[in-house]
XYZ file of C-alpha atoms in Angstrom:
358
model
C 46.218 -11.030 -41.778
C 44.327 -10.259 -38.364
C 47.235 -8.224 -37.788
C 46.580 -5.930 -40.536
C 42.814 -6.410 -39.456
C 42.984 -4.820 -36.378
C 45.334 -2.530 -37.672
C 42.958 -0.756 -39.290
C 40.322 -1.185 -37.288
C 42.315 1.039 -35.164
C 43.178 3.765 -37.439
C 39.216 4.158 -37.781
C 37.805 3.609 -34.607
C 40.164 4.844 -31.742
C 38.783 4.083 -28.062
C 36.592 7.669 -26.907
C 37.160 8.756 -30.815
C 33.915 11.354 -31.025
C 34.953 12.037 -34.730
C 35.035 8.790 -36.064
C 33.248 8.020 -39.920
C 29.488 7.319 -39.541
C 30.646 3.873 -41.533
C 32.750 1.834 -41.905
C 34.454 0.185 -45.418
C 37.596 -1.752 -45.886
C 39.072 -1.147 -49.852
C 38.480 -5.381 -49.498
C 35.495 -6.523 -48.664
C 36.547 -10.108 -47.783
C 37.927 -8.935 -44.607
C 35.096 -9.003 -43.095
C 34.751 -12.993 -43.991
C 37.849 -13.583 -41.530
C 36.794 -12.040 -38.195
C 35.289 -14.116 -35.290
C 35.463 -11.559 -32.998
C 35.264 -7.729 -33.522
C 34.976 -4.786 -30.888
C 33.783 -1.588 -32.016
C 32.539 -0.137 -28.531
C 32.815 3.864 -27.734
C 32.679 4.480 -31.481
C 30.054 7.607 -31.069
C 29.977 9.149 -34.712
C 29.171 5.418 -36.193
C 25.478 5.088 -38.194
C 25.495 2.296 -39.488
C 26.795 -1.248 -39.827
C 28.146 -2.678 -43.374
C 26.241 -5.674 -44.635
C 29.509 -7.193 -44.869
C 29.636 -7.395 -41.304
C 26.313 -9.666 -41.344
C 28.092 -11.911 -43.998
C 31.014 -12.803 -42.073
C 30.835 -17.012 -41.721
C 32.992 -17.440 -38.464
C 31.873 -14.359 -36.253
C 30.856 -15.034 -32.953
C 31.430 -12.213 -30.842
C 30.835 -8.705 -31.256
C 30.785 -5.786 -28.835
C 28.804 -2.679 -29.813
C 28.595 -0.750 -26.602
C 28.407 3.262 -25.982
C 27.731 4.227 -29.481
C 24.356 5.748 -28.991
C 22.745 3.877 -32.257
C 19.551 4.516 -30.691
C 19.971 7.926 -30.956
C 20.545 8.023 -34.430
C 17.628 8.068 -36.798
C 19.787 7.279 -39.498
C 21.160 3.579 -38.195
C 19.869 0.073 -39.961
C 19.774 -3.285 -38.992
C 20.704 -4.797 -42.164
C 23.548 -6.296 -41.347
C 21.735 -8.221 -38.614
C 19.544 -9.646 -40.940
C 22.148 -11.958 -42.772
C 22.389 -15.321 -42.993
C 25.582 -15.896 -41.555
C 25.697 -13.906 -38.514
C 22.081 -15.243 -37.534
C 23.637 -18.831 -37.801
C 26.760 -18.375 -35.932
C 26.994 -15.161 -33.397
C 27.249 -16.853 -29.854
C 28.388 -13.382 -27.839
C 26.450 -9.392 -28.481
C 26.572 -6.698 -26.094
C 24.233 -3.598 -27.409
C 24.678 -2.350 -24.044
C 24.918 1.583 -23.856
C 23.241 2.679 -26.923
C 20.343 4.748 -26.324
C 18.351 2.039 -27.518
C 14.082 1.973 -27.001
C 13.503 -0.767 -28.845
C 15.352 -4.095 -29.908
C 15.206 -5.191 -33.622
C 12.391 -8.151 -34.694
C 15.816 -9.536 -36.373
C 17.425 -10.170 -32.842
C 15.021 -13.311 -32.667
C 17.030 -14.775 -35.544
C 20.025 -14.974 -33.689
C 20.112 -19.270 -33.211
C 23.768 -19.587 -32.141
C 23.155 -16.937 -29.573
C 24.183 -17.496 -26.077
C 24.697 -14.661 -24.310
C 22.985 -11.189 -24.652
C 24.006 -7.719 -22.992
C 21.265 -4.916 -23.546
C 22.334 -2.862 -20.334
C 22.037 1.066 -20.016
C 19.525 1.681 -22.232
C 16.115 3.230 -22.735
C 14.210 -0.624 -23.299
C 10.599 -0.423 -21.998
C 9.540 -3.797 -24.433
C 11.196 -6.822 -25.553
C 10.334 -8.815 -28.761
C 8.309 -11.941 -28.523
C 11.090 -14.101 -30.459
C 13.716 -12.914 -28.113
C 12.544 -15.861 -25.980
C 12.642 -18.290 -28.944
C 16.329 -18.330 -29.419
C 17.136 -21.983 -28.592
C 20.694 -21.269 -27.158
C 20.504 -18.305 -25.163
C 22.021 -18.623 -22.004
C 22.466 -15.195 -20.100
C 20.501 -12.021 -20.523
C 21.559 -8.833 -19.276
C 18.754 -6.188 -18.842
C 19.961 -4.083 -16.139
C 19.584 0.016 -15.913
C 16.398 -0.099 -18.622
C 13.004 0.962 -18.129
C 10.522 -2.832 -17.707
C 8.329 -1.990 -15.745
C 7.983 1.644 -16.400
C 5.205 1.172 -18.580
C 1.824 -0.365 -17.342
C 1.678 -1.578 -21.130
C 4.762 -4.048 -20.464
C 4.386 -7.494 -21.357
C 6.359 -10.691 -20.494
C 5.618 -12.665 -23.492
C 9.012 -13.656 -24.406
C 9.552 -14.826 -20.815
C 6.169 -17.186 -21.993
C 8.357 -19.051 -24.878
C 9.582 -22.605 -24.654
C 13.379 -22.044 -25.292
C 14.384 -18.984 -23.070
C 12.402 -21.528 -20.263
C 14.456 -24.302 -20.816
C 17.887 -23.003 -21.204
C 18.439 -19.428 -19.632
C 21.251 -19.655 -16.850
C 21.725 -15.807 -15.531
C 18.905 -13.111 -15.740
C 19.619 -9.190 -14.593
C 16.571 -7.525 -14.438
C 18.400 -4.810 -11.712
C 17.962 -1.336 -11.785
C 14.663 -1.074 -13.685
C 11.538 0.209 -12.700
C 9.679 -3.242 -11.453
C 6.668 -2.697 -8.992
C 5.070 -4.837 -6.767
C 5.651 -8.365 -7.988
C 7.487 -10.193 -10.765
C 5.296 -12.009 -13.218
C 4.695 -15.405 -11.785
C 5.854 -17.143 -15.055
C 9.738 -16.156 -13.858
C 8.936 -19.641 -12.185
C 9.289 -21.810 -15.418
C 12.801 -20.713 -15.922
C 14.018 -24.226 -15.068
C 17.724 -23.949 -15.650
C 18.175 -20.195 -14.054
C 21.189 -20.415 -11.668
C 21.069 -16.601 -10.573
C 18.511 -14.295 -10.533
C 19.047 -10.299 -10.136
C 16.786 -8.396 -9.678
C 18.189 -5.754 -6.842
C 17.137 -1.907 -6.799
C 13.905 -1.692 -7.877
C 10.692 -1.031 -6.198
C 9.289 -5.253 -5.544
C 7.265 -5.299 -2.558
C 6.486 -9.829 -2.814
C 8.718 -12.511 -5.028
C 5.915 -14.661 -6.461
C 5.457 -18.242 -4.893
C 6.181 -19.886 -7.885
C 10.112 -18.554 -7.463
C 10.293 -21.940 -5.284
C 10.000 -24.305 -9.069
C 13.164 -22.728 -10.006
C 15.126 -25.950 -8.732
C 18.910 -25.251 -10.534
C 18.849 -21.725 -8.698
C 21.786 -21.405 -6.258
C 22.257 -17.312 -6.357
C 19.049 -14.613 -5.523
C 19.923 -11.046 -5.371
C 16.831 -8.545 -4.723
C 18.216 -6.142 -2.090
C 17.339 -2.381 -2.370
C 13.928 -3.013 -2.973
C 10.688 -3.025 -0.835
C 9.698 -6.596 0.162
C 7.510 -7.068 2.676
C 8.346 -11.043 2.650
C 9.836 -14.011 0.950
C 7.732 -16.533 -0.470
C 7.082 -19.413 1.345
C 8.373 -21.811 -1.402
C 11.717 -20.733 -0.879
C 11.672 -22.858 2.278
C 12.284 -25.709 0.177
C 15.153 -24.491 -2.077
C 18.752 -25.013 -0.905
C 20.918 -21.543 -2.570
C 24.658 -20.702 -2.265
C 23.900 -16.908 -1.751
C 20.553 -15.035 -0.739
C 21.046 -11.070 -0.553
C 17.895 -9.447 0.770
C 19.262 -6.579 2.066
C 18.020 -3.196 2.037
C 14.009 -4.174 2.276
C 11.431 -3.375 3.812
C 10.785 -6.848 6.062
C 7.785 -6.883 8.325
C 6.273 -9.660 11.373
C 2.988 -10.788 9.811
C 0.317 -12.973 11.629
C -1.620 -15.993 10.210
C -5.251 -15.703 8.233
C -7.626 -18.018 6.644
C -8.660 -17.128 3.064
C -11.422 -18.890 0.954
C -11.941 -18.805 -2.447
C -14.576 -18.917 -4.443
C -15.014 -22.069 -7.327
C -15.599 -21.666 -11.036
C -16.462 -24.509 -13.332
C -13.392 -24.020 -15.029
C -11.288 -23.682 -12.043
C -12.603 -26.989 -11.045
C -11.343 -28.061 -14.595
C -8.217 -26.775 -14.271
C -7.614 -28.202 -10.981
C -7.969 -31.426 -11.988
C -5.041 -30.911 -14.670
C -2.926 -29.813 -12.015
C -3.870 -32.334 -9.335
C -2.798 -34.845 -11.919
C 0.342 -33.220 -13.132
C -1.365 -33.590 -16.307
C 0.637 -32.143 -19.651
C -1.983 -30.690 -21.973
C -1.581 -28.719 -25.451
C -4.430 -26.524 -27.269
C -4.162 -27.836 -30.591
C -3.877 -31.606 -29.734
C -6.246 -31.813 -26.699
C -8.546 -29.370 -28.646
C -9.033 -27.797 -25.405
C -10.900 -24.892 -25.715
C -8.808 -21.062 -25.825
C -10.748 -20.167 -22.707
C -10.576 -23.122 -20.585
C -6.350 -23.659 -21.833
C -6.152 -19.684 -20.840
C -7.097 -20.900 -17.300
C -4.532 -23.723 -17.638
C -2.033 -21.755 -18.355
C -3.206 -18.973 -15.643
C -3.352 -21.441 -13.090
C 0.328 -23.220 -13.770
C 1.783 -20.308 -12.955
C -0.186 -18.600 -10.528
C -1.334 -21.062 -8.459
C 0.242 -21.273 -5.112
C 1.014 -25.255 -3.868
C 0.697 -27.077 -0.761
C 4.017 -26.313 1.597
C 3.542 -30.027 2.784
C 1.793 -32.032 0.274
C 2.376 -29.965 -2.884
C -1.108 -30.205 -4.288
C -2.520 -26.647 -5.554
C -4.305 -24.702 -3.442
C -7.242 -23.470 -5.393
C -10.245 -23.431 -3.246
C -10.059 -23.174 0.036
C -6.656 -22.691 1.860
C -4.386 -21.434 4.807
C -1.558 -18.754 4.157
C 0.307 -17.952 7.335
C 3.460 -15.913 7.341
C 6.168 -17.519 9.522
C 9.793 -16.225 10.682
C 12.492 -18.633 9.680
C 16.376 -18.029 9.651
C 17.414 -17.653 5.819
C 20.392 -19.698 6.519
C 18.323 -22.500 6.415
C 17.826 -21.834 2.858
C 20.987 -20.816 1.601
C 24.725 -21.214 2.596
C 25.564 -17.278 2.105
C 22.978 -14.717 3.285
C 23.404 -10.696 2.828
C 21.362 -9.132 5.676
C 20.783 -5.691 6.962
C 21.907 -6.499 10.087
C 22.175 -9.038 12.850
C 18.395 -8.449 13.952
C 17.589 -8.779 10.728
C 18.622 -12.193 10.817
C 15.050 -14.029 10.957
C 12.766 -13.368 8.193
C 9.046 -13.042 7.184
C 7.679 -16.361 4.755
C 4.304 -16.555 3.273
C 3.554 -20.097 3.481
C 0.306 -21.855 1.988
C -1.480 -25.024 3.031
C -4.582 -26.783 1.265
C -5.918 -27.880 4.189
C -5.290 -27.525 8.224
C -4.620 -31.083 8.969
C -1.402 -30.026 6.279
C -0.416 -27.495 8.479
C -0.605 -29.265 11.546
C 1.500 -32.290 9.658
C 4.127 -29.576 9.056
C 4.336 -28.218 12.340
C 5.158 -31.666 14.104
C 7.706 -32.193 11.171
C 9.385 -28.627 12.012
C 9.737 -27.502 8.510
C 9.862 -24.147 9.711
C 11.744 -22.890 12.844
C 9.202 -21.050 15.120
């Protein structure tokens, strides 16, 4: 039977076939019901999707690249709206498609796992995206995040993408400056791409991503790492192609709210807090929340550095914090690290303990 299957499947979509039907039928619609995996990539002249396809109970992986769907006014979602494929697709790649915008639908997808959305036009990413409760890797690569100064990283913000996504490729996009500091709660990321965009600083809290052992974010324009890489132990760091400079020492001070003071308290005490039980107010949890994941900590005794506080920028050797490093060159081999301490009596403690190399 999956002979005949992908005998057909043949005679309607041929590989670089720019006259193929804008849809696809079989004479018997069960056929759908026996596919788990089906590849209809460089299928240009397709429109739409049967519902059929949706309804399939043991589909799991389907590959939809370079058919320019985006492109087409005419194409629907329905079948991604069905029961069955929701429950039980583990494997999509969209990538290719001249896509702007993902569907509200792809949130559905529970059984998802992996996710490939590369070479397309996507400026915004639904909210539920980050809900899917199996999603391990997330390709992103070639879009346009970051483009707009209307982007958001709310389904970066959800519960499930932060407890179980593995591999993120954000490269070739059109991120400035910084990533949002919330890339930080990704606990079980184990490579992070990010290379050739336009990133002058990594965010401090890139040093609570614990199960990370691969960093790529060369051809961009960093200034520095992060001094909370110092304590993170990679198998490959590739920071080539940057823009690495010597930086001195300062003392900042900051200035104390009432509800920083709250919120510092909560953090001091590793304290776990939610809005609805606590009945915390929506102002005072939006500090919480602010302060999780922008606060910079401690280098030597970990507590947040909210009030006042001591950022120097030291030169360490990057092989002290990962096995395989991709430099520019040989004099490129000691780096610029932004390093925070509470207090000085901290950063004397570290100096005597050498957790940097002068």
């Amino acid at each position: 039977m999956f002979t005949k299957i992908r005998k057909r499947l043949r005679k309607f979509f041929s590989r670089n076939n720019n006259n193929a039907p804008s849809s696809l039928t079989f004479d018997d619609p069960t056929v759908w019901y026996q596919l788990t995996y089906v590849n209809l990539s460089n299928c240009s002249g397709i429109t739409t999707l049967p519902k059929e396809l949706g309804a399939s109970p043991h589909l799991e992986k389907l590959v939809l690249s370079n058919n320019g769907f985006g492109a087409s006014v005419e194409f629907k979602w329905h079948w991604l709206q069905q029961t069955a494929i929701q429950n039980n697709l583990r494997f999509l790649d969209l990538s290719k498609n001249s896509l702007t915008e993902l569907p509200a639908c792809i949130g559905k997808l529970s059984a998802l796992t992996e996710l490939i959305v590369c070479h397309n036009s996507l400026r915004f990413l639904p909210r539920d995206l980050g809900t899917l409760p199996h999603l391990e890797k997330l390709v992103l690569s070639n879009n346009g995040f970051g483009a707009s100064h209307e982007f958001e990283w709310h389904w970066l913000q959800q519960t499930a993408i932060q407890n179980n996504l593995r591999f993120l490729d954000l490269s070739k996009n059109s991120l400035m400056i910084v990533l949002p500091a919330c890339i930080g709660k990704l606990s079980a990321l184990t490579e992070l791409i990010v290379c050739h965009n336009s990133l002058r600083y990594l965010p401090q809290s890139i040093g609570n991503l614990r199960n990370l052992q691969v960093l790529r974010s060369s051809n961009n324009k960093l200034f520095y790492l992060p001094g909370s890489m110092m304590n993170m132990q990679l198998e490959t760091l590739d920071v080539s192609t940057n823009d690495f400079l010597t930086l001195d020492g300062t003392l900042i001070f900051k200035e104390l709210t009432l509800r920083i003071l709250a919120a510092k308290v909560v953090l001091k005490n590793r304290s776990t807090y939610r809005k609805e039980r606590d009945n915390i107010p929506p102002e005072l949890f939006k500090q919480f929340e602010y302060l999780e994941t922008e606060t910079n900590y401690c280098l030597y005794c970990k507590r947040p550095c909210l009030d006042s506080y001591i950022t120097e920028f030291m030169r360490l050797n990057p092989l002290c914090i990962a096995n395989t490093t991709i430099l520019d060159t040989e004099e490129n081999e000691i780096l610029s690290f932004q390093c925070y301490f509470c207090s000085p009596d901290c950063r004397e403690k570290s100096r005597i303990l050498n957790i940097w190399l002068e």
